[in-house]
Coordinates of C-alpha atoms in Angstrom, one line a residue:
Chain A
X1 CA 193.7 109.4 -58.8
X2 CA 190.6 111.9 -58.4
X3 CA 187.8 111.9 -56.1
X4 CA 185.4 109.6 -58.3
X5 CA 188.1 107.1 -59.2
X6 CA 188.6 106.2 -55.5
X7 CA 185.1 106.0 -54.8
X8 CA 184.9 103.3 -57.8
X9 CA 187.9 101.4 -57.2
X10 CA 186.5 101.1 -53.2
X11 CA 183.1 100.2 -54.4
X12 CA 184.7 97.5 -56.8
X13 CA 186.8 96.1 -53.9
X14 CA 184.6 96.5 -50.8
X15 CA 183.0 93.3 -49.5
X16 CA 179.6 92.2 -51.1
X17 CA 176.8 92.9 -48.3
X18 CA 174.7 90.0 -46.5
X19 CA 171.0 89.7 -47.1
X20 CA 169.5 91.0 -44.1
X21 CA 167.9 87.8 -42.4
X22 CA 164.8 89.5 -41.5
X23 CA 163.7 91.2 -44.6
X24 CA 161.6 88.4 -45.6
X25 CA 159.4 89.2 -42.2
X26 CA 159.6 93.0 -43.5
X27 CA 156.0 92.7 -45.1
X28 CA 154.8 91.2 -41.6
X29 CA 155.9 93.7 -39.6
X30 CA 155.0 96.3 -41.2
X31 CA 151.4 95.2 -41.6
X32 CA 151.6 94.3 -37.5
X33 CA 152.9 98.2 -36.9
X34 CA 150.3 100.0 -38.9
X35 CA 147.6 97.6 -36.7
X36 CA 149.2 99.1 -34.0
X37 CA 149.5 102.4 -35.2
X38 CA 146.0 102.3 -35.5
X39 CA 145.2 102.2 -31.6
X40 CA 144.6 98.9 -30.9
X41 CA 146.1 96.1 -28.8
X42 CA 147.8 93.5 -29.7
X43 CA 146.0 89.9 -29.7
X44 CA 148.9 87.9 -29.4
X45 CA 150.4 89.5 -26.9
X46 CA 147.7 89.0 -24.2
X47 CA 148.8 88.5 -20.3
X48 CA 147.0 87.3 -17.6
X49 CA 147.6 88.8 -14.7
X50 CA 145.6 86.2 -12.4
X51 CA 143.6 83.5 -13.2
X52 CA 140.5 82.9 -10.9
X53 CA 139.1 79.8 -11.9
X54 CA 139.0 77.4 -15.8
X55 CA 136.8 80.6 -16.9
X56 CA 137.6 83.9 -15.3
X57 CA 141.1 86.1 -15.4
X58 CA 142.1 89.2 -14.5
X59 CA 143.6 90.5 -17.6
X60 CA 145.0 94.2 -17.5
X61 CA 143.4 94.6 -14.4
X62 CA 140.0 93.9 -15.5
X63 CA 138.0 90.3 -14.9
X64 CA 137.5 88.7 -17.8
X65 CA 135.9 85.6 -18.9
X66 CA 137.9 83.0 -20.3
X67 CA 136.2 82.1 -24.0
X68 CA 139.9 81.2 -25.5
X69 CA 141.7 78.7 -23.3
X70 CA 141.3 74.9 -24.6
X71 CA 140.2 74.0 -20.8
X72 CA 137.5 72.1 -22.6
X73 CA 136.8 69.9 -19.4
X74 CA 138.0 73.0 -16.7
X75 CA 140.9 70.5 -15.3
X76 CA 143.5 73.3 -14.0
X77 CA 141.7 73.7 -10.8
X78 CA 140.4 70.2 -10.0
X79 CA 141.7 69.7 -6.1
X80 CA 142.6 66.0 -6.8
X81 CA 144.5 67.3 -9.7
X82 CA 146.3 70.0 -7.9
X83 CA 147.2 67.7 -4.7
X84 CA 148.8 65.0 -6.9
X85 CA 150.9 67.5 -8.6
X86 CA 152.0 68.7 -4.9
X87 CA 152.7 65.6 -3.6
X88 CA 154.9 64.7 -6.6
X89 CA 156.5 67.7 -6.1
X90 CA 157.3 67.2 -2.7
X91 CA 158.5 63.6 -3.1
X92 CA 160.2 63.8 -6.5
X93 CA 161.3 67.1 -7.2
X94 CA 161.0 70.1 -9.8
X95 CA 162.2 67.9 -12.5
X96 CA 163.8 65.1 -13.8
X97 CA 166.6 66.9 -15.8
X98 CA 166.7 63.7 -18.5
X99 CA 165.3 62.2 -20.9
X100 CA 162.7 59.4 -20.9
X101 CA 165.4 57.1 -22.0
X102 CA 168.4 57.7 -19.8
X103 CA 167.3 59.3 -16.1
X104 CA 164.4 60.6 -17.2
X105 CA 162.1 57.8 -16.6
X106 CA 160.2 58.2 -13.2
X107 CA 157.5 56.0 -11.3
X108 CA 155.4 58.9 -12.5
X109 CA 155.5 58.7 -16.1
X110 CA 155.0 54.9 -16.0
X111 CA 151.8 56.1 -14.4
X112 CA 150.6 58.3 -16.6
X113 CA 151.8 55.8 -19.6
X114 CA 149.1 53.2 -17.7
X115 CA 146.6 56.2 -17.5
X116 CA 146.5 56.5 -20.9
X117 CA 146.4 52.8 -22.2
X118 CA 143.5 52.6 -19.4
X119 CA 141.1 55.3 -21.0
X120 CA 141.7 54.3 -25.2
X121 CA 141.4 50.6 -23.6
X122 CA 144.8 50.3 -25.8
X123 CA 148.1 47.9 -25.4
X124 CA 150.7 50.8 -25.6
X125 CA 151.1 54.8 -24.5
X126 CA 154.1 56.4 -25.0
X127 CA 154.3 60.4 -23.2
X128 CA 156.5 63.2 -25.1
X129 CA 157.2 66.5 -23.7
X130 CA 154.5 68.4 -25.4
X131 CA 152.0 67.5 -28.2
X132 CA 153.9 69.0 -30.7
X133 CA 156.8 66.9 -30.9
X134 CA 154.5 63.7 -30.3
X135 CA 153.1 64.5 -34.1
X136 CA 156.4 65.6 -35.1
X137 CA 158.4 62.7 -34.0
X138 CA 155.8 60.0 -34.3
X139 CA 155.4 61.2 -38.1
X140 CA 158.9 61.8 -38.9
X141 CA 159.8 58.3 -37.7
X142 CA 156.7 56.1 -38.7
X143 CA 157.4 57.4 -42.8
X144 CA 161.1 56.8 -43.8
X145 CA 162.7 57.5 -47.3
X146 CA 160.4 55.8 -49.9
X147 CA 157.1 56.5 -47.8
X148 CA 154.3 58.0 -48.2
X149 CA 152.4 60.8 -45.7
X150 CA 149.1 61.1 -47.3
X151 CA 147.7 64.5 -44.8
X152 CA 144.7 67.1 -44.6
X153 CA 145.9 70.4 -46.0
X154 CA 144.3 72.1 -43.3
X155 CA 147.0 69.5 -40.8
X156 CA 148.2 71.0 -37.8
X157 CA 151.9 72.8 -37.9
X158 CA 153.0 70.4 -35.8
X159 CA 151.6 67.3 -38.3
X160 CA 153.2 69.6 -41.3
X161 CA 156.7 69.9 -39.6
X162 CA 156.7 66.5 -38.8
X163 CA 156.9 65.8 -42.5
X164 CA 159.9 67.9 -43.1
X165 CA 161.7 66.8 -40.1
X166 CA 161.0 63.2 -42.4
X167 CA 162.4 61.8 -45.3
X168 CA 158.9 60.7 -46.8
X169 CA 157.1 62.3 -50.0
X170 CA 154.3 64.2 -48.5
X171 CA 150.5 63.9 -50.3
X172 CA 148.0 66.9 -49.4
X173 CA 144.0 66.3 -50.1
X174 CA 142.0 68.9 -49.6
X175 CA 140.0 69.6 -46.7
X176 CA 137.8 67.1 -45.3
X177 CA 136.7 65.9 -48.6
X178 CA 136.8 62.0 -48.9
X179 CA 136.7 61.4 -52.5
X180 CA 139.5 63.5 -53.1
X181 CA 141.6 61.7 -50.4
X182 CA 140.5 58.3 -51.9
X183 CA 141.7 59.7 -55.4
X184 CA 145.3 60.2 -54.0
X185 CA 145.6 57.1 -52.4
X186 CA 144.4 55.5 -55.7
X187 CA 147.6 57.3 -57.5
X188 CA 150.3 56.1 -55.0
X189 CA 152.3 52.8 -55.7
X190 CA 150.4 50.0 -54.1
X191 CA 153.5 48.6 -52.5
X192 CA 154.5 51.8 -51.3
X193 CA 154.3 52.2 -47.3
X194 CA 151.5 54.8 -46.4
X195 CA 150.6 56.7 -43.3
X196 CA 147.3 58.9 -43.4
X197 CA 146.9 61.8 -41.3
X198 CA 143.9 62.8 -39.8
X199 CA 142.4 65.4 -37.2
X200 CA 139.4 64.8 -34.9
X201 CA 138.8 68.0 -34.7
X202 CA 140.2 71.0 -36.5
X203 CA 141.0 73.5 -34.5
X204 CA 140.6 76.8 -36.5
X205 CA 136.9 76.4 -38.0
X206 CA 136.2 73.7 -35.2
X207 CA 134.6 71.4 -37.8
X208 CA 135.1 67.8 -37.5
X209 CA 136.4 65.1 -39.7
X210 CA 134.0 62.6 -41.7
X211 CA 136.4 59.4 -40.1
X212 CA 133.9 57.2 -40.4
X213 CA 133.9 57.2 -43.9
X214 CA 138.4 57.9 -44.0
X215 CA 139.7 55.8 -42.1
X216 CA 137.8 52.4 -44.0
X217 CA 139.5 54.2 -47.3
X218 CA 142.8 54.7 -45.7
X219 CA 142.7 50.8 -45.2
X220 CA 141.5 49.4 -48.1
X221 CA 144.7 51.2 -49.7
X222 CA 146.6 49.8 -46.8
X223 CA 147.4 52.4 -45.3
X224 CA 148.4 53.3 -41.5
X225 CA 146.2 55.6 -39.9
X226 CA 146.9 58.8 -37.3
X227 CA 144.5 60.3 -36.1
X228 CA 145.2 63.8 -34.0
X229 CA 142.5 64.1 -31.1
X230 CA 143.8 67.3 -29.5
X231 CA 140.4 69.1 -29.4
X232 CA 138.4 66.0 -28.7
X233 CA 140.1 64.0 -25.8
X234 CA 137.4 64.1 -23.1
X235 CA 135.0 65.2 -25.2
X236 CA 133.8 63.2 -27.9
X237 CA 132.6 59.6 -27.5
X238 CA 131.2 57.8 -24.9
X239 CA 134.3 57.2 -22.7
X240 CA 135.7 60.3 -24.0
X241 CA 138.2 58.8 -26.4
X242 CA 137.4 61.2 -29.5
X243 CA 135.4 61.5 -32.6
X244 CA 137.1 57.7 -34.0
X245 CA 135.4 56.4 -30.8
X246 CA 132.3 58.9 -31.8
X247 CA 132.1 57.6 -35.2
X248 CA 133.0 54.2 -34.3
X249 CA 136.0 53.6 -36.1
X250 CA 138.7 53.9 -33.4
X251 CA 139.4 50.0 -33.6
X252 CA 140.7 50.5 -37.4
X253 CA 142.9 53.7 -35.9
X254 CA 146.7 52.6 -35.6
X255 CA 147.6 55.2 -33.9
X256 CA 146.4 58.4 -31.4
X257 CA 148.2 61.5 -31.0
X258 CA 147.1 63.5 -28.0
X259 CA 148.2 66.2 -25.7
X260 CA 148.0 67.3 -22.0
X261 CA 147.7 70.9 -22.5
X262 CA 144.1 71.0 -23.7
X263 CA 141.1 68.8 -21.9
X264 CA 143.9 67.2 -19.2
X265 CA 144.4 70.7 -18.3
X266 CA 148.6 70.3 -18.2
X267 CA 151.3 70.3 -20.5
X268 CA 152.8 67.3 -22.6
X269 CA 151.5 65.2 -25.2
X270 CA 151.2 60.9 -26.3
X271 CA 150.9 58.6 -28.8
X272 CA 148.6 55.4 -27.6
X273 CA 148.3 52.4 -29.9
X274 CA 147.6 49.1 -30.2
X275 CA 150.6 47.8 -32.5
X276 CA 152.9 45.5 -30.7
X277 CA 156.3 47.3 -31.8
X278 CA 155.4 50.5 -30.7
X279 CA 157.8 50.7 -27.8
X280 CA 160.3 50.3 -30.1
X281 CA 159.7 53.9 -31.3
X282 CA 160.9 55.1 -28.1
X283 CA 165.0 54.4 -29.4
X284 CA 164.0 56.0 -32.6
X285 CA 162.4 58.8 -32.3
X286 CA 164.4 61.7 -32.1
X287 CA 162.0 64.1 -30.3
X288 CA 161.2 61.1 -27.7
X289 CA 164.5 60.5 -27.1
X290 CA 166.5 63.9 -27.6
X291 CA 164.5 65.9 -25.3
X292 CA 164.1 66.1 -21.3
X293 CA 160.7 64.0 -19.9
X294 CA 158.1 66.0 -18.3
X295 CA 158.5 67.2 -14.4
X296 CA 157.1 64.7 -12.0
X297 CA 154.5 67.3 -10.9
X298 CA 153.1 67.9 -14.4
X299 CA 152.7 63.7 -15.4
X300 CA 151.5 63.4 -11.6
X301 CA 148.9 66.4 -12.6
X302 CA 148.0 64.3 -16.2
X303 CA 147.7 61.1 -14.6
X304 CA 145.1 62.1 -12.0
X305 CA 143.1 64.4 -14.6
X306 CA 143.3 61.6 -17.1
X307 CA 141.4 59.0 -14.6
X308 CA 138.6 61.7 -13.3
X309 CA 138.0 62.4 -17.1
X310 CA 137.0 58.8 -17.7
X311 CA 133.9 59.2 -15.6
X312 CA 133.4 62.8 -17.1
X313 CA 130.0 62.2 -18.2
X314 CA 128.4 64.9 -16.4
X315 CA 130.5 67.2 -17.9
X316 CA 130.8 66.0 -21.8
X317 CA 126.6 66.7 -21.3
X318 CA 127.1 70.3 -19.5
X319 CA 130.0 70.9 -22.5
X320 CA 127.4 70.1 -25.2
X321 CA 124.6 72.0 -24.1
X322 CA 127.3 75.1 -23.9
X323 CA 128.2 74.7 -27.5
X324 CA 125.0 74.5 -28.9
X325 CA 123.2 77.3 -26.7
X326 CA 126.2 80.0 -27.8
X327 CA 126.0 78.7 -31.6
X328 CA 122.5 79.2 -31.7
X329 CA 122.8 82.5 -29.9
X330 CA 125.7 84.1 -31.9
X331 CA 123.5 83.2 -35.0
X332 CA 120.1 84.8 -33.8
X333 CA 122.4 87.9 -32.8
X334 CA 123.5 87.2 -36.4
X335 CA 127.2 86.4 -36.4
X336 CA 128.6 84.1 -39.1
X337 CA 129.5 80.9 -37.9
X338 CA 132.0 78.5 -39.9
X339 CA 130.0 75.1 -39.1
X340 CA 126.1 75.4 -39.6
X341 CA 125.9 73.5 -36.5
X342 CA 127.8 73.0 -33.5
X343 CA 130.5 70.2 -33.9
X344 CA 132.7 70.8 -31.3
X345 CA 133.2 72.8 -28.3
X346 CA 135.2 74.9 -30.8
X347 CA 132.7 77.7 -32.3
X348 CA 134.6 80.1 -35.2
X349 CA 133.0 83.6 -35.7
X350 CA 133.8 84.8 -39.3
X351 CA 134.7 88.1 -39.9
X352 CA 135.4 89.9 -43.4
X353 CA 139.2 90.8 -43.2
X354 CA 141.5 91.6 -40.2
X355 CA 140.8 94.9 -39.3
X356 CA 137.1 94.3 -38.2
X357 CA 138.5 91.0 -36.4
X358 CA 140.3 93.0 -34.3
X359 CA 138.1 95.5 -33.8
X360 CA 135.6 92.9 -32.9
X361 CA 138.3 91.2 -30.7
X362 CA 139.6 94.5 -28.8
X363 CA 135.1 95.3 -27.6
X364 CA 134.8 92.2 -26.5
X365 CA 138.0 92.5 -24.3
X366 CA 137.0 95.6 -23.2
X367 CA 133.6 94.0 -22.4
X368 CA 135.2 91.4 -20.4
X369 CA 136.0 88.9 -22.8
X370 CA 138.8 87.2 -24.2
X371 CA 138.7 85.0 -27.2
X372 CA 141.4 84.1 -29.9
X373 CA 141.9 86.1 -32.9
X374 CA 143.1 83.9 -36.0
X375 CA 144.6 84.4 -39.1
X376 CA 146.3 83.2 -42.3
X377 CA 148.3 80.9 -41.9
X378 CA 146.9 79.5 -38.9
X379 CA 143.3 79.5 -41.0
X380 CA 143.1 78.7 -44.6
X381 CA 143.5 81.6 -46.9
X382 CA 141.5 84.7 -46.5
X383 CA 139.5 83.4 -43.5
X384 CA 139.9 86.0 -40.3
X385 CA 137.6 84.8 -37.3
X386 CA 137.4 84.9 -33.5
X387 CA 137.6 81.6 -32.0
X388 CA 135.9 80.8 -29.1
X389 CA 136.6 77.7 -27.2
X390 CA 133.7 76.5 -24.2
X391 CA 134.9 75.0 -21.1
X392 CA 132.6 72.6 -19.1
X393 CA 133.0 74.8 -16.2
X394 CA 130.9 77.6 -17.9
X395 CA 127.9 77.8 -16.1
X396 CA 124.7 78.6 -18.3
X397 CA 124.8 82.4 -17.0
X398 CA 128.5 83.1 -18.5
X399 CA 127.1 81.4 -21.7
X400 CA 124.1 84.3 -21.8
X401 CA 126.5 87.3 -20.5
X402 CA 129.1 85.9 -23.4
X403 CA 125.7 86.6 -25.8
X404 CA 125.5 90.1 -24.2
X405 CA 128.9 90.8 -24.6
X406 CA 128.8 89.7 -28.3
X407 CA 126.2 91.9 -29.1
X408 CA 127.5 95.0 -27.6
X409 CA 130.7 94.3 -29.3
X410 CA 129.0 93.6 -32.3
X411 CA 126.8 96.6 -32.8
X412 CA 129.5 99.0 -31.6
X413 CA 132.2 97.5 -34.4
X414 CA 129.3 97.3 -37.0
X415 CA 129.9 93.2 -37.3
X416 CA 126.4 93.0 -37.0
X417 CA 123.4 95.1 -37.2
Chain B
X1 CA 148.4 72.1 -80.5
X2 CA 151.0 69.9 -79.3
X3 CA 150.4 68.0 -76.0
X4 CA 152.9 70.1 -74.5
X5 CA 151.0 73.6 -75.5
X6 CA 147.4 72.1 -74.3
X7 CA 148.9 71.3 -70.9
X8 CA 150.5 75.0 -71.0
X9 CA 146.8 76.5 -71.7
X10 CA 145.1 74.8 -69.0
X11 CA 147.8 75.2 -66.5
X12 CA 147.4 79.0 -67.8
X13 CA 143.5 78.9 -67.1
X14 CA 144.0 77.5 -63.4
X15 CA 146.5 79.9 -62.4
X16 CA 144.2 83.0 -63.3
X17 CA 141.9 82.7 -60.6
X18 CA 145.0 83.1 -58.4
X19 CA 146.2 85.8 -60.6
X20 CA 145.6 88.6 -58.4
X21 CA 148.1 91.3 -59.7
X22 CA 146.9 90.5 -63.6
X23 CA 150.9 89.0 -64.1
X24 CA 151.6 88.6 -68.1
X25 CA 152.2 84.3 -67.6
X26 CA 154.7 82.8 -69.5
X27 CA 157.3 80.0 -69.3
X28 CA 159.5 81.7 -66.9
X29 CA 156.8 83.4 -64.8
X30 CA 157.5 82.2 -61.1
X31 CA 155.4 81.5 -58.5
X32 CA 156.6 82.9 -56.0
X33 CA 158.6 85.7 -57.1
X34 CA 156.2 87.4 -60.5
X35 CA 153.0 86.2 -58.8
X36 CA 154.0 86.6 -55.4
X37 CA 152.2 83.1 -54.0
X38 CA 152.5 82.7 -50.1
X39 CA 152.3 79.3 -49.2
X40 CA 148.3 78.7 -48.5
X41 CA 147.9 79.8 -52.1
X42 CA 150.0 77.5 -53.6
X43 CA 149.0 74.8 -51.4
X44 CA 145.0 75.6 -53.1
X45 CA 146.4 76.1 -56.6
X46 CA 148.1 72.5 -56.5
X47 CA 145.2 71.0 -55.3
X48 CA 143.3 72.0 -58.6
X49 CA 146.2 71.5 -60.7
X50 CA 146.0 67.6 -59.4
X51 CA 142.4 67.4 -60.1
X52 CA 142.7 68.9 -63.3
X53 CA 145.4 66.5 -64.6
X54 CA 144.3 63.7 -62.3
X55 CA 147.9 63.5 -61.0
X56 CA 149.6 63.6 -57.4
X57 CA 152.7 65.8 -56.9
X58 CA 154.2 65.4 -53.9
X59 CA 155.1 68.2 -51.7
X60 CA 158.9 67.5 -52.5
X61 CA 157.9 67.4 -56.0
X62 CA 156.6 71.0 -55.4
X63 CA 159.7 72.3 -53.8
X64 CA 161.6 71.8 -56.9
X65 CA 159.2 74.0 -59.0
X66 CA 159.6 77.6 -59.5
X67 CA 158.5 78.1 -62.9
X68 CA 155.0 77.6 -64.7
X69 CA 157.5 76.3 -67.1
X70 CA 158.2 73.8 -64.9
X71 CA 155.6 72.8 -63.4
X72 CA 153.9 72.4 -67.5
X73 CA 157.0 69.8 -67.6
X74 CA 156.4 68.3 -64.2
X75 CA 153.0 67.6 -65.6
X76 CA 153.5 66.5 -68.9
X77 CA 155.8 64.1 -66.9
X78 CA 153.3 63.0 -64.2
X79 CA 150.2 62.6 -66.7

């Protein structure tokens, strides 16, 4: 047998290769090295090496004001907050090891539970672990096999993984846009169980959702309704319930998802509703039940931040006059702006394509200010933009240096003129 | 035309906006691997081939499609 023949019979007989696992990514990485090749930091990767206050950090050694936290009502450092989450330290421990349905179930979280049916003023609060799994298990368990999850396509990942951890056939409409949700509900089998999805607030282009005019469709096709007030808890409404309580339509929601980590100022998430067999969901809902509860210092934390935020007034007013003043401003400086007017305390600069976002995003660091950096697929396709999120802690004077630091960056990137 | 070859065109004319690299479309094209979709296009692309046809395909439905063969069938099917 020669040289060649051996070489054919081994490549005949050798094992077949496995795929590499991470070639799909290989497109992804490759675009993230050449970014990085090109000299500038990376925006996810962001540390803070102290944080000061809701609004200021030190951030690789330099202070920095805070524009991309979603401390919407500046909870972290509230000293009634802080000393409940002490004191259940002290008394209860680190954590509770369990889950909410075995050992898991402390004084604490019964307290928060009450919290929480206190400020919607609704029969029933259930607490998860973050407010990712509440969307993931409340959707997964609400539609079974033969359902229907009727969602925004712009949905949060967490609304969007819900559905696949489900056995449900999931509907998209597109964005915000009524009609087009009333013509899918019109296609569905009437006697087909139905669950409609909604945001408050979306958090990418920081637009809000027409729910006034949704959730009356959703019912008339008998639907259930979810609506997702992550970026409006606190905010929005007159006891700070969200835009349903905004628009006037909470009473026709069936059921709020929520979480701790944004205007509560903690970690964990909820569902709150007024339908008398939603306690049941607790022995069926596999990331309720399948998942340790939250430490007694962190519900302890929520509890008391939940109660000061109903008498937030103050600050929903201070929060408001923030938003508009830096949408006006970033428009005069003339920045592009995905909502015409301020909806939210979410305010989305729109750049062209990624490279100038980053630019734009590494000057204003370097100017002493952070704020997110999105892209596809968080944002819908082709949309790069620098999020900024307000706090109600930002006193009028950050709101004008942010301006000043915007238009530095700005000028020096070429963003603007 | 047949019903079948009318649905085929129009399908045809909705993927070109989202025809980036110019792909030659035929029965077996595929979405993800000749036009090299990621998932927000598709996701756009469905939504105008549902309000074209006046139709709802599920996201299930969708999984099952890799062809614009296909999908011409799923919609002949769904119409």
């Amino acid at each position: 047998m020669n040289a060649t023949t051996t070489e054919a019979v081994l490549a005949e007989t050798e094992e077949p290769q496995a795929a590499d696992l991470f070639a799909k990514f290989e497109p992804l990485i490759q675009e993230r090295d050449n970014l990085l090749a090109a000299g500038v930091r990376d925006p996810f990767a962001i540390v803070m090496d102290e944080v000061k206050s809701p609004t200021e950090a030190v951030i690789d050694g330099k202070d920095t004001i805070l524009l991309g936290t979603y401390n919407y009502m500046g909870m972290t450092f509230d000293p009634d907050v802080i000393a409940a989450g002490q004191e259940a330290l002290e008394k209860f421990g680190s954590g509770t090891t369990g889950s909410r349905v075995l050992n898991g179930t402390y004084q604490g979280h019964k307290a928060c539970e009450e919290a929480l049916q206190e400020f919607y003023g609704m029969d029933h609060a259930m607490v998860f672990s973050t407010g990712y799994q509440a969307n993931l298990g409340i959707v997964s368990t609400l539609a079974g096999r033969g359902d229907y999850v009727i969602l925004d396509a712009d949905s949060h990942a967490s609304i969007y993984d819900g559905c696949f951890l489900g056995n449900a056939d999931i509907v998209r409409f597109r964005h915000n846009n009524v009609e087009n949700l009333e013509k899918r509900l019109a296609k569905l089998p009437p006697e087909a169980g139905k669950l409609v999805v909604l945001e408050g607030v979306y958090s990418m282009l920081g637009d809000i959702a027409p729910l006034d005019e949704m959730v009356p469709i959703a019912k008339k096709y008998g639907a259930m309704v979810l609506v997702d007030e992550a970026h409006s808890m606190g905010f929005f409404g007159e006891h700070g319930r969200g835009v349903a309580e905004a628009q006037g339509v909470l009473d026709q929601v069936d059921f709020i998802i929520g979480t701790f980590s944004k205007s509560v100022g903690t970690v964990g998430g909820f569902c709150v509703s007024n339908h008398p067999k939603t306690d049941f969901l607790r022995l069926v809902c596999r990331p309720y039940t399948f998942t340790a509860s939250l430490p007694p210092s962190v519900v302890a934390t929520a509890t008391t931040s939940i109660r000061k935020l109903m008498h937030a007034g103050n600050k929903r007013a201070h929060l408001w006059e923030n938003s508009k003043r830096l949408h006006q401003g970033l428009r005069d400086l003339g920045f592009k702006l995905a909502t015409d007017e301020p909806e939210s305390a979410i305010l989305a600069v729109l750049l062209p394509d990624q490279e100038k976002a980053v630019r734009m995003w590494q000057a204003l660091l370097e100017h002493g200010l952070y704020v997110n950096m999105a892209r596809p697929p968080a944002t819908p396709v082709g949309v790069y933009l620098l999020r900024c999120s307000l706090c109600a802690e930002h006193t009028a004077e950050q709101v004008e240096q942010i301006l000043g630091m915007f238009e530095a960056a700005g000028k020096a990137t070429g963003a603007i003129s | 035309m047949t019903d079948r070859a009318t649905t085929f065109a129009s399908v045809k004319d909705l993927i070109e906006p989202f025809n980036a690299k110019g792909v030659e479309l035929d029965e077996s094209t595929t979405f993800a691997g000749d036009l090299e979709w990621d998932s927000l296009t598709v996701m756009d692309f469905v939504a105008s081939i549902e309000d074209e046809f006046d139709i709802v395909i599920t996201m299930n439905q969708q999984a099952e499609i890799e062809t614009v063969g296909q999908l011409v069938d799923a919609v002949e099917e769904l119409k």
